[in-house]
Amino acid sequence: MRKKEAATSLVRVALYIRVSGEEQKMHGLSLEAQQERLEKFARERGWLISGIYIDAAKTARKHLHKRTEFQRMIEAVKRNEVDILLFCRLDRWFRSVADYYKIMEILQAHNCEWLTTDEEYDTTTANGRLYINVKLSIAQNEADIDGERIDVVFDSKIAHGTVVSGNCPFGFRVNEEKRLEILPDEADIVRDAFNRYEATVSQRGTIKYIRERYGVNWCDATFRRMLHEKLYTGVYDRGGRVNENFCPAIISHEQFDHVQKLTSKNARSSPSGKVYIFTSVLSCSECGHKLVGYYTRGYIYYRCNQHFQRGRCPHNHSVREDVIEAWLFSHLEEEIDRCQLEWEVQAAARKRAITSTDKAALKRKLSKLKELYVNELIDIEEYKKDYEIYTAALRQLPDPAQEAPPDFAAVRKYLTADFKAIYETLTREEKRTLWRSVIEEIKVDNAGNVTGIIFG
């Protein structure tokens, strides 16, 4: 795209900077150097820098949704806050022809252009567009070749027992030689956890045991991953790469295999198509978190996982779904009356506060007007004119704008007919949609009592 000279109107420019770790080492494409060039380019043209978006250590091979700063910049474009996107080179932006045209549709829809400081492009001619396609195709090919080289490097690292990232499971650490080594204290906890699970075949019970004995607070998902982590046997098996002697073992192959059999037999899953009617509606009165549904012995229950998984909430009882439904059938009308009365009282208080504020402002203006006249800064005609305006405004203060009340009528209409009979004919999905359409939150305490309802 041709570089424009500074326009008479203020031009808002967003600076985009990206560099992968390897590029910075090999080619000196540091974030600081890119930012300095872009800021200088914008200042020389008198443009307003509306934002600086930096994706550090992000390769162009990543999907666009993984480049968080790039996504933030595009959202600014969609809000019409940017006139020009500015970057050093085209490959800072894309290395994919397909991605380029997806974003171009957004830019064109919001009258946003793009420029590079180090290269010259022209999208107004067929030859110019062809040149861009060729450049992007070459960049994409280079990225693919780099990807193949990275795969070779990773294969070599795994074969020689060196890590490819700094992340490692609980019980290990990465040493100076980039290898996993055992942390004795944490390894003892891992062994105790595996032993406890073998003895009890209870994930939740094991998590609670480890938390109470060692103060280590794992959630269900974390411990489930640990039970299936082959690195604890010394074996690396990920992404098609396998090394049977990758690192020291914390547990034996025999124990690991036994645990896998136990987890497969103990696996619990909800029946296919199971729908929880009050998901995202029920909340814990103690900690405020949403209650989570589960199915057991033919009934659906809801519980607070802040207690059952984290031990951070005293809410240690579950509430049955049909009990909540029965409570709503019996108390919904009185809850509507209570909420409507509360809302009207609060609305009246807000109205009085707003009216009082407006009256005070008008009285201050009348007082100021009098001072201006007494000090001969205005004549009698101006005084009379403004006095009549302010006093008339005081006599006829308009009703302040009020926020729209919850649609209580929409809730009441369900109660005018045979609500319960109609409700029983609905599917579970329809029941869930119905409650979500009229109720924002139902608070439940540890005794299973509903302590409050907020209507949407």
Tab-separated table of C-alpha atoms in Angstrom:
chain	number	residue	atom	x	y	z
A	1	MET	CA	0.000	0.000	0.000
A	2	ARG	CA	1.366	3.446	-0.900
A	3	LYS	CA	2.620	5.478	2.012
A	4	LYS	CA	0.495	8.574	2.544
A	5	GLU	CA	1.652	12.027	3.441
A	6	ALA	CA	0.167	13.523	6.600
A	7	ALA	CA	-3.424	14.520	6.001
A	8	THR	CA	-5.030	17.716	7.225
A	9	SER	CA	-7.160	15.745	9.688
A	10	LEU	CA	-5.607	13.874	12.587
A	11	VAL	CA	-4.551	10.355	11.572
A	12	ARG	CA	-4.752	7.655	14.251
A	13	VAL	CA	-2.116	4.995	13.815
A	14	ALA	CA	-1.663	1.670	15.623
A	15	LEU	CA	1.873	0.256	15.843
A	16	TYR	CA	2.215	-3.523	15.584
A	17	ILE	CA	5.412	-5.256	16.684
A	18	ARG	CA	6.135	-8.972	16.586
A	19	VAL	CA	9.267	-11.019	17.009
A	20	SER	CA	9.968	-14.657	17.726
A	21	GLY	CA	12.761	-15.629	20.098
A	22	GLU	CA	14.925	-17.124	17.338
A	23	GLU	CA	14.512	-14.111	15.042
A	24	GLN	CA	15.693	-11.773	17.750
A	25	LYS	CA	18.795	-13.863	18.358
A	26	MET	CA	19.666	-14.397	14.670
A	27	HIS	CA	18.622	-11.168	12.967
A	28	GLY	CA	18.534	-8.529	15.689
A	29	LEU	CA	14.839	-7.846	15.166
A	30	SER	CA	14.437	-6.663	18.727
A	31	LEU	CA	11.169	-5.243	20.003
A	32	GLU	CA	12.898	-2.003	21.009
A	33	ALA	CA	14.401	-1.451	17.545
A	34	GLN	CA	11.060	-2.020	15.820
A	35	GLN	CA	9.242	0.305	18.212
A	36	GLU	CA	11.785	3.102	17.762
A	37	ARG	CA	11.504	2.921	13.950
A	38	LEU	CA	7.701	2.903	14.013
A	39	GLU	CA	7.391	5.764	16.510
A	40	LYS	CA	9.844	7.898	14.525
A	41	PHE	CA	7.964	7.184	11.276
A	42	ALA	CA	4.638	8.231	12.864
A	43	ARG	CA	6.047	11.369	14.534
A	44	GLU	CA	7.605	12.614	11.310
A	45	ARG	CA	4.155	12.594	9.677
A	46	GLY	CA	2.337	14.155	12.620
A	47	TRP	CA	0.229	11.082	13.260
A	48	LEU	CA	-1.405	10.278	16.610
A	49	ILE	CA	-0.259	6.915	18.005
A	50	SER	CA	-3.510	5.381	19.273
A	51	GLY	CA	-1.923	2.159	20.505
A	52	ILE	CA	1.217	0.000	20.540
A	53	TYR	CA	0.596	-3.739	20.236
A	54	ILE	CA	3.507	-6.099	20.935
A	55	ASP	CA	3.458	-9.867	20.420
A	56	ALA	CA	6.749	-10.955	21.973
A	57	ALA	CA	8.170	-14.432	21.301
A	58	LYS	CA	5.278	-15.217	18.956
A	59	THR	CA	6.057	-16.838	15.632
A	60	ALA	CA	4.124	-16.014	12.475
A	61	ARG	CA	3.238	-19.705	12.236
A	62	LYS	CA	0.858	-19.387	15.195
A	63	HIS	CA	-2.855	-19.070	14.487
A	64	LEU	CA	-4.105	-15.499	14.629
A	65	HIS	CA	-6.255	-16.152	17.702
A	66	LYS	CA	-3.089	-17.072	19.653
A	67	ARG	CA	-1.518	-13.664	18.960
A	68	THR	CA	-3.342	-11.783	21.699
A	69	GLU	CA	-2.029	-8.292	20.960
A	70	PHE	CA	-2.810	-8.674	17.264
A	71	GLN	CA	-6.387	-9.591	18.215
A	72	ARG	CA	-6.605	-6.539	20.492
A	73	MET	CA	-5.485	-4.327	17.621
A	74	ILE	CA	-8.105	-5.777	15.268
A	75	GLU	CA	-10.795	-5.187	17.915
A	76	ALA	CA	-9.717	-1.517	17.997
A	77	VAL	CA	-10.101	-1.434	14.202
A	78	LYS	CA	-13.616	-2.857	14.522
A	79	ARG	CA	-14.443	-0.044	16.958
A	80	ASN	CA	-13.256	2.468	14.312
A	81	GLU	CA	-10.454	3.720	16.585
A	82	VAL	CA	-7.632	3.255	14.043
A	83	ASP	CA	-6.997	4.776	10.608
A	84	ILE	CA	-3.691	3.079	9.758
A	85	LEU	CA	-1.865	-0.037	10.937
A	86	LEU	CA	1.900	0.463	10.870
A	87	PHE	CA	4.589	-2.228	11.057
A	88	CYS	CA	8.176	-2.622	9.884
A	89	ARG	CA	7.806	-5.447	7.361
A	90	LEU	CA	5.010	-7.488	5.886
A	91	ASP	CA	6.223	-10.701	7.562
A	92	ARG	CA	5.813	-9.004	10.979
A	93	TRP	CA	2.104	-9.124	10.184
A	94	PHE	CA	1.522	-12.374	8.289
A	95	ARG	CA	3.186	-15.362	6.706
A	96	SER	CA	-0.052	-16.717	5.264
A	97	VAL	CA	-1.942	-15.582	2.175
A	98	ALA	CA	-5.230	-16.882	3.595
A	99	ASP	CA	-4.819	-14.965	6.885
A	100	TYR	CA	-3.937	-11.805	4.995
A	101	TYR	CA	-7.189	-11.755	3.042
A	102	LYS	CA	-9.290	-12.552	6.113
A	103	ILE	CA	-7.939	-9.471	7.869
A	104	MET	CA	-8.135	-7.311	4.742
A	105	GLU	CA	-11.910	-7.816	4.707
A	106	ILE	CA	-12.085	-6.348	8.221
A	107	LEU	CA	-9.803	-3.414	7.380
A	108	GLN	CA	-11.753	-2.514	4.251
A	109	ALA	CA	-15.069	-2.682	6.136
A	110	HIS	CA	-13.742	-0.116	8.653
A	111	ASN	CA	-11.763	2.123	6.235
A	112	CYS	CA	-8.453	1.201	7.831
A	113	GLU	CA	-5.214	1.055	5.814
A	114	TRP	CA	-1.811	-0.474	6.486
A	115	LEU	CA	1.767	0.622	5.873
A	116	THR	CA	5.267	-0.765	6.327
A	117	THR	CA	8.259	1.400	7.175
A	118	ASP	CA	10.931	-0.810	5.549
A	119	GLU	CA	9.111	-2.001	2.401
A	120	GLU	CA	6.960	-0.487	-0.356
A	121	TYR	CA	3.642	-2.039	-1.429
A	122	ASP	CA	0.777	-0.974	-3.672
A	123	THR	CA	-2.632	-2.651	-3.412
A	124	THR	CA	-4.280	-0.426	-6.025
A	125	THR	CA	-2.895	-2.323	-9.055
A	126	ALA	CA	-2.980	-5.966	-10.180
A	127	ASN	CA	0.823	-6.122	-10.238
A	128	GLY	CA	0.993	-4.667	-6.744
A	129	ARG	CA	-1.430	-7.251	-5.381
A	130	LEU	CA	0.473	-10.032	-7.166
A	131	TYR	CA	3.709	-8.851	-5.551
A	132	ILE	CA	2.103	-9.025	-2.095
A	133	ASN	CA	0.859	-12.566	-2.788
A	134	VAL	CA	4.338	-13.632	-3.893
A	135	LYS	CA	5.961	-12.100	-0.796
A	136	LEU	CA	3.462	-13.787	1.504
A	137	SER	CA	3.873	-17.128	-0.261
A	138	ILE	CA	7.650	-16.922	0.153
A	139	ALA	CA	7.253	-15.983	3.826
A	140	GLN	CA	4.832	-18.872	4.357
A	141	ASN	CA	7.274	-21.283	2.715
A	142	GLU	CA	10.086	-20.015	4.956
A	143	ALA	CA	7.871	-20.532	8.005
A	144	ASP	CA	7.075	-24.089	6.904
A	145	ILE	CA	10.778	-24.852	6.406
A	146	ASP	CA	11.536	-23.374	9.839
A	147	GLY	CA	8.819	-25.597	11.268
A	148	GLU	CA	10.436	-28.671	9.767
A	149	ARG	CA	13.805	-27.621	11.187
A	150	ILE	CA	12.212	-27.103	14.612
A	151	ASP	CA	10.730	-30.616	14.439
A	152	VAL	CA	14.202	-32.030	13.759
A	153	VAL	CA	15.615	-30.082	16.712
A	154	PHE	CA	12.824	-31.302	19.013
A	155	ASP	CA	13.353	-34.903	17.866
A	156	SER	CA	17.014	-34.583	18.755
A	157	LYS	CA	16.300	-33.000	22.157
A	158	ILE	CA	13.852	-35.728	23.172
A	159	ALA	CA	16.188	-38.474	21.973
A	160	HIS	CA	18.989	-37.040	24.135
A	161	GLY	CA	16.790	-36.452	27.194
A	162	THR	CA	16.728	-32.644	27.124
A	163	VAL	CA	13.535	-30.659	27.633
A	164	VAL	CA	11.870	-28.544	24.953
A	165	SER	CA	10.261	-26.117	27.426
A	166	GLY	CA	10.567	-25.013	31.020
A	167	ASN	CA	7.303	-26.640	32.100
A	168	CYS	CA	7.487	-29.892	34.036
A	169	PRO	CA	5.190	-31.973	36.257
A	170	PHE	CA	5.050	-31.650	40.031
A	171	GLY	CA	8.027	-33.549	41.487
A	172	PHE	CA	10.540	-32.499	38.810
A	173	ARG	CA	12.586	-29.438	37.952
A	174	VAL	CA	14.706	-28.465	34.943
A	175	ASN	CA	18.413	-28.366	35.846
A	176	GLU	CA	21.251	-26.377	34.261
A	177	GLU	CA	21.782	-29.100	31.655
A	178	LYS	CA	18.157	-28.707	30.503
A	179	ARG	CA	17.251	-32.126	31.860
A	180	LEU	CA	14.554	-33.153	34.329
A	181	GLU	CA	15.768	-34.008	37.795
A	182	ILE	CA	13.758	-35.173	40.794
A	183	LEU	CA	12.846	-32.871	43.690
A	184	PRO	CA	12.939	-35.345	46.612
A	185	ASP	CA	10.286	-33.695	48.820
A	186	GLU	CA	7.800	-33.278	45.979
A	187	ALA	CA	8.554	-36.772	44.643
A	188	ASP	CA	7.618	-38.215	48.051
A	189	ILE	CA	4.252	-36.449	47.819
A	190	VAL	CA	3.678	-37.875	44.316
A	191	ARG	CA	4.465	-41.406	45.533
A	192	ASP	CA	2.161	-40.976	48.538
A	193	ALA	CA	-0.616	-39.718	46.243
A	194	PHE	CA	-0.302	-42.734	43.921
A	195	ASN	CA	-0.237	-45.106	46.894
A	196	ARG	CA	-3.290	-43.443	48.438
A	197	TYR	CA	-5.206	-43.621	45.184
A	198	GLU	CA	-4.348	-47.312	44.756
A	199	ALA	CA	-5.646	-48.021	48.270
A	200	THR	CA	-8.859	-45.963	48.056
A	201	VAL	CA	-9.577	-45.597	44.293
A	202	SER	CA	-10.869	-42.094	45.103
A	203	GLN	CA	-9.495	-39.029	43.354
A	204	ARG	CA	-11.352	-36.593	45.574
A	205	GLY	CA	-10.371	-38.438	48.728
A	206	THR	CA	-6.713	-38.494	47.658
A	207	ILE	CA	-6.751	-34.780	46.894
A	208	LYS	CA	-8.217	-34.037	50.329
A	209	TYR	CA	-5.635	-36.314	51.995
A	210	ILE	CA	-2.713	-34.585	50.231
A	211	ARG	CA	-4.106	-31.143	51.050
A	212	GLU	CA	-4.545	-31.911	54.748
A	213	ARG	CA	-1.224	-33.739	55.162
A	214	TYR	CA	1.112	-31.627	52.987
A	215	GLY	CA	-0.770	-28.382	52.338
A	216	VAL	CA	-0.614	-28.994	48.564
A	217	ASN	CA	-3.879	-27.911	46.950
A	218	TRP	CA	-4.497	-29.769	43.676
A	219	CYS	CA	-7.761	-29.512	41.774
A	220	ASP	CA	-9.485	-32.529	40.189
A	221	ALA	CA	-8.165	-31.778	36.686
A	222	THR	CA	-4.559	-31.385	37.897
A	223	PHE	CA	-4.552	-34.653	39.831
A	224	ARG	CA	-6.255	-36.484	36.962
A	225	ARG	CA	-3.456	-35.360	34.624
A	226	MET	CA	-0.862	-36.486	37.164
A	227	LEU	CA	-2.362	-39.983	37.324
A	228	HIS	CA	-1.841	-40.295	33.544
A	229	GLU	CA	1.591	-38.587	33.385
A	230	LYS	CA	4.097	-41.063	31.894
A	231	LEU	CA	7.050	-38.874	32.855
A	232	TYR	CA	6.635	-40.197	36.389
A	233	THR	CA	7.857	-43.554	35.020
A	234	GLY	CA	10.754	-41.850	33.201
A	235	VAL	CA	9.086	-42.202	29.769
A	236	TYR	CA	8.500	-39.312	27.346
A	237	ASP	CA	5.504	-40.017	25.072
A	238	ARG	CA	4.046	-36.902	23.459
A	239	GLY	CA	3.306	-35.729	19.951
A	240	GLY	CA	4.545	-38.947	18.391
A	241	ARG	CA	7.948	-38.642	20.099
A	242	VAL	CA	8.952	-41.429	22.506
A	243	ASN	CA	12.000	-41.886	24.757
A	244	GLU	CA	11.771	-44.794	27.223
A	245	ASN	CA	14.630	-43.371	29.345
A	246	PHE	CA	13.954	-39.645	29.168
A	247	CYS	CA	14.328	-38.861	32.883
A	248	PRO	CA	14.607	-40.519	36.321
A	249	ALA	CA	11.462	-42.359	37.411
A	250	ILE	CA	9.427	-41.415	40.484
A	251	ILE	CA	7.082	-44.422	40.374
A	252	SER	CA	7.400	-47.874	38.813
A	253	HIS	CA	5.903	-48.965	35.506
A	254	GLU	CA	3.919	-51.637	37.352
A	255	GLN	CA	2.278	-49.136	39.699
A	256	PHE	CA	1.548	-46.739	36.846
A	257	ASP	CA	-0.114	-49.477	34.776
A	258	HIS	CA	-2.173	-50.579	37.790
A	259	VAL	CA	-3.363	-47.010	38.363
A	260	GLN	CA	-4.397	-46.738	34.688
A	261	LYS	CA	-6.587	-49.840	35.098
A	262	LEU	CA	-8.150	-48.404	38.250
A	263	THR	CA	-8.912	-45.038	36.635
A	264	SER	CA	-10.521	-46.724	33.623
A	265	LYS	CA	-12.813	-48.788	35.878
A	266	ASN	CA	-13.588	-45.825	38.109
A	267	ALA	CA	-14.296	-43.395	35.261
A	268	ARG	CA	-17.558	-41.519	35.744
A	269	SER	CA	-19.366	-39.682	33.026
A	270	SER	CA	-22.774	-38.107	32.728
A	271	PRO	CA	-25.334	-39.935	30.572
A	272	SER	CA	-25.233	-38.893	26.934
A	273	GLY	CA	-27.145	-35.672	26.319
A	274	LYS	CA	-27.553	-34.910	30.045
A	275	VAL	CA	-28.759	-31.331	30.543
A	276	TYR	CA	-28.465	-29.513	33.882
A	277	ILE	CA	-31.431	-27.127	34.096
A	278	PHE	CA	-29.904	-24.701	36.614
A	279	THR	CA	-26.320	-24.592	35.332
A	280	SER	CA	-24.972	-20.987	35.599
A	281	VAL	CA	-28.092	-19.971	37.577
A	282	LEU	CA	-27.523	-21.557	41.011
A	283	SER	CA	-24.800	-19.961	43.132
A	284	CYS	CA	-23.313	-20.557	46.574
A	285	SER	CA	-24.507	-18.152	49.277
A	286	GLU	CA	-21.216	-18.609	51.170
A	287	CYS	CA	-18.574	-17.957	48.491
A	288	GLY	CA	-20.583	-16.686	45.496
A	289	HIS	CA	-19.287	-19.274	43.005
A	290	LYS	CA	-21.639	-21.103	40.661
A	291	LEU	CA	-22.870	-24.508	41.773
A	292	VAL	CA	-21.918	-27.407	39.500
A	293	GLY	CA	-24.336	-30.158	38.466
A	294	TYR	CA	-23.673	-33.889	38.662
A	295	TYR	CA	-25.716	-37.063	38.196
A	296	THR	CA	-25.868	-39.930	40.672
A	297	ARG	CA	-28.347	-42.638	41.664
A	298	GLY	CA	-31.004	-41.378	39.280
A	299	TYR	CA	-31.003	-37.777	40.554
A	300	ILE	CA	-29.301	-34.560	39.545
A	301	TYR	CA	-27.558	-32.592	42.286
A	302	TYR	CA	-25.676	-29.283	42.442
A	303	ARG	CA	-22.696	-28.634	44.688
A	304	CYS	CA	-20.037	-26.007	45.383
A	305	ASN	CA	-16.729	-27.194	43.968
A	306	GLN	CA	-14.891	-24.551	45.977
A	307	HIS	CA	-15.480	-26.941	48.874
A	308	PHE	CA	-15.300	-30.332	47.180
A	309	GLN	CA	-12.254	-29.579	45.019
A	310	ARG	CA	-10.466	-26.774	46.853
A	311	GLY	CA	-11.640	-26.966	50.455
A	312	ARG	CA	-12.054	-23.187	50.437
A	313	CYS	CA	-15.780	-22.962	51.227
A	314	PRO	CA	-17.858	-24.432	54.090
A	315	HIS	CA	-20.689	-25.318	51.679
A	316	ASN	CA	-20.365	-29.114	51.955
A	317	HIS	CA	-23.896	-30.235	51.051
A	318	SER	CA	-25.509	-30.794	47.664
A	319	VAL	CA	-28.993	-29.735	46.641
A	320	ARG	CA	-31.268	-31.768	44.394
A	321	GLU	CA	-32.551	-30.247	41.169
A	322	ASP	CA	-36.176	-31.310	41.746
A	323	VAL	CA	-36.094	-29.643	45.192
A	324	ILE	CA	-35.153	-26.314	43.584
A	325	GLU	CA	-37.926	-26.745	41.004
A	326	ALA	CA	-40.516	-27.459	43.736
A	327	TRP	CA	-39.370	-24.393	45.703
A	328	LEU	CA	-39.769	-22.175	42.646
A	329	PHE	CA	-43.281	-23.462	41.958
A	330	SER	CA	-44.272	-22.625	45.560
A	331	HIS	CA	-42.472	-19.302	46.052
A	332	LEU	CA	-41.945	-17.708	42.642
A	333	GLU	CA	-44.902	-15.309	42.848
A	334	GLU	CA	-43.990	-13.984	46.298
A	335	GLU	CA	-40.360	-13.592	45.177
A	336	ILE	CA	-41.525	-11.525	42.204
A	337	ASP	CA	-43.566	-9.275	44.542
A	338	ARG	CA	-40.599	-8.898	46.919
A	339	CYS	CA	-38.089	-8.093	44.152
A	340	GLN	CA	-40.454	-5.646	42.456
A	341	LEU	CA	-41.110	-3.820	45.724
A	342	GLU	CA	-37.367	-3.626	46.470
A	343	TRP	CA	-36.649	-2.317	42.995
A	344	GLU	CA	-39.376	0.360	43.206
A	345	VAL	CA	-38.125	1.534	46.613
A	346	GLN	CA	-34.555	1.773	45.322
A	347	ALA	CA	-35.708	3.511	42.127
A	348	ALA	CA	-37.641	6.086	44.161
A	349	ALA	CA	-34.573	6.733	46.307
A	350	ARG	CA	-32.426	7.212	43.208
A	351	LYS	CA	-35.008	9.597	41.742
A	352	ARG	CA	-35.073	11.687	44.919
A	353	ALA	CA	-31.288	11.835	44.966
A	354	ILE	CA	-31.109	12.933	41.332
A	355	THR	CA	-33.884	15.535	41.798
A	356	SER	CA	-32.172	16.889	44.917
A	357	THR	CA	-28.915	17.231	43.009
A	358	ASP	CA	-30.610	19.110	40.147
A	359	LYS	CA	-32.349	21.496	42.554
A	360	ALA	CA	-29.093	22.223	44.353
A	361	ALA	CA	-27.386	23.011	41.038
A	362	LEU	CA	-30.149	25.449	40.005
A	363	LYS	CA	-30.072	27.199	43.383
A	364	ARG	CA	-26.304	27.662	43.055
A	365	LYS	CA	-26.840	29.224	39.647
A	366	LEU	CA	-29.427	31.647	41.076
A	367	SER	CA	-27.016	32.620	43.841
A	368	LYS	CA	-24.223	33.175	41.306
A	369	LEU	CA	-26.579	35.196	39.129
A	370	LYS	CA	-27.375	37.472	42.061
A	371	GLU	CA	-23.653	38.012	42.754
A	372	LEU	CA	-23.054	38.970	39.124
A	373	TYR	CA	-25.843	41.587	39.259
A	374	VAL	CA	-24.805	43.026	42.634
A	375	ASN	CA	-21.230	43.407	41.388
A	376	GLU	CA	-22.542	45.112	38.228
A	377	LEU	CA	-21.106	42.413	35.959
A	378	ILE	CA	-24.501	42.023	34.233
A	379	ASP	CA	-27.351	44.502	33.746
A	380	ILE	CA	-30.928	44.233	34.998
A	381	GLU	CA	-32.254	42.842	31.715
A	382	GLU	CA	-29.794	39.947	31.699
A	383	TYR	CA	-30.538	39.310	35.372
A	384	LYS	CA	-34.316	39.167	34.819
A	385	LYS	CA	-33.973	36.950	31.782
A	386	ASP	CA	-31.734	34.353	33.474
A	387	TYR	CA	-33.720	34.550	36.737
A	388	GLU	CA	-36.927	33.606	34.944
A	389	ILE	CA	-35.186	30.688	33.220
A	390	TYR	CA	-33.762	29.227	36.445
A	391	THR	CA	-36.911	29.672	38.546
A	392	ALA	CA	-39.056	28.094	35.829
A	393	ALA	CA	-36.664	25.150	35.732
A	394	LEU	CA	-36.971	24.774	39.497
A	395	ARG	CA	-40.780	24.707	39.275
A	396	GLN	CA	-40.823	22.144	36.497
A	397	LEU	CA	-37.941	19.810	37.058
A	398	PRO	CA	-38.247	16.965	34.510
A	399	ASP	CA	-38.351	13.409	35.760
A	400	PRO	CA	-34.822	12.037	35.745
A	401	ALA	CA	-34.039	9.258	33.299
A	402	GLN	CA	-34.388	5.932	35.022
A	403	GLU	CA	-32.840	2.603	34.258
A	404	ALA	CA	-35.267	0.079	32.835
A	405	PRO	CA	-36.712	-2.207	35.526
A	406	PRO	CA	-36.439	-5.984	35.225
A	407	ASP	CA	-39.260	-7.377	33.105
A	408	PHE	CA	-41.435	-8.548	35.987
A	409	ALA	CA	-44.421	-8.809	33.639
A	410	ALA	CA	-42.572	-11.389	31.554
A	411	VAL	CA	-42.101	-13.496	34.674
A	412	ARG	CA	-45.696	-13.084	35.808
A	413	LYS	CA	-47.114	-14.230	32.478
A	414	TYR	CA	-45.858	-17.731	33.214
A	415	LEU	CA	-47.970	-17.754	36.370
A	416	THR	CA	-51.230	-16.602	34.761
A	417	ALA	CA	-51.809	-19.951	33.040
A	418	ASP	CA	-51.380	-23.461	34.369
A	419	PHE	CA	-47.665	-22.945	34.637
A	420	LYS	CA	-46.728	-26.250	36.217
A	421	ALA	CA	-48.730	-28.327	33.723
A	422	ILE	CA	-47.142	-26.484	30.802
A	423	TYR	CA	-43.696	-26.765	32.410
A	424	GLU	CA	-43.945	-30.561	32.595
A	425	THR	CA	-44.438	-30.739	28.809
A	426	LEU	CA	-41.135	-28.957	28.115
A	427	THR	CA	-37.856	-30.680	27.284
A	428	ARG	CA	-34.950	-30.208	29.664
A	429	GLU	CA	-33.309	-27.818	27.199
A	430	GLU	CA	-36.529	-25.749	27.064
A	431	LYS	CA	-36.803	-25.728	30.864
A	432	ARG	CA	-33.234	-24.463	31.129
A	433	THR	CA	-33.923	-21.744	28.535
A	434	LEU	CA	-37.108	-20.700	30.369
A	435	TRP	CA	-35.411	-20.242	33.751
A	436	ARG	CA	-32.414	-18.448	32.223
A	437	SER	CA	-34.729	-16.054	30.371
A	438	VAL	CA	-36.337	-14.763	33.587
A	439	ILE	CA	-33.865	-15.479	36.415
A	440	GLU	CA	-30.274	-14.292	36.572
A	441	GLU	CA	-29.253	-15.949	39.846
A	442	ILE	CA	-30.620	-18.224	42.581
A	443	LYS	CA	-28.562	-18.239	45.786
A	444	VAL	CA	-28.520	-21.462	47.840
A	445	ASP	CA	-27.013	-21.930	51.304
A	446	ASN	CA	-25.372	-24.974	52.875
A	447	ALA	CA	-28.716	-26.246	54.185
A	448	GLY	CA	-30.177	-26.291	50.691
A	449	ASN	CA	-32.343	-23.209	51.302
A	450	VAL	CA	-32.857	-20.563	48.627
A	451	THR	CA	-31.669	-17.296	50.184
A	452	GLY	CA	-32.308	-14.948	47.270
A	453	ILE	CA	-33.319	-14.586	43.646
A	454	ILE	CA	-32.180	-11.990	41.145
A	455	PHE	CA	-34.461	-11.627	38.141
A	456	GLY	CA	-32.920	-10.818	34.764
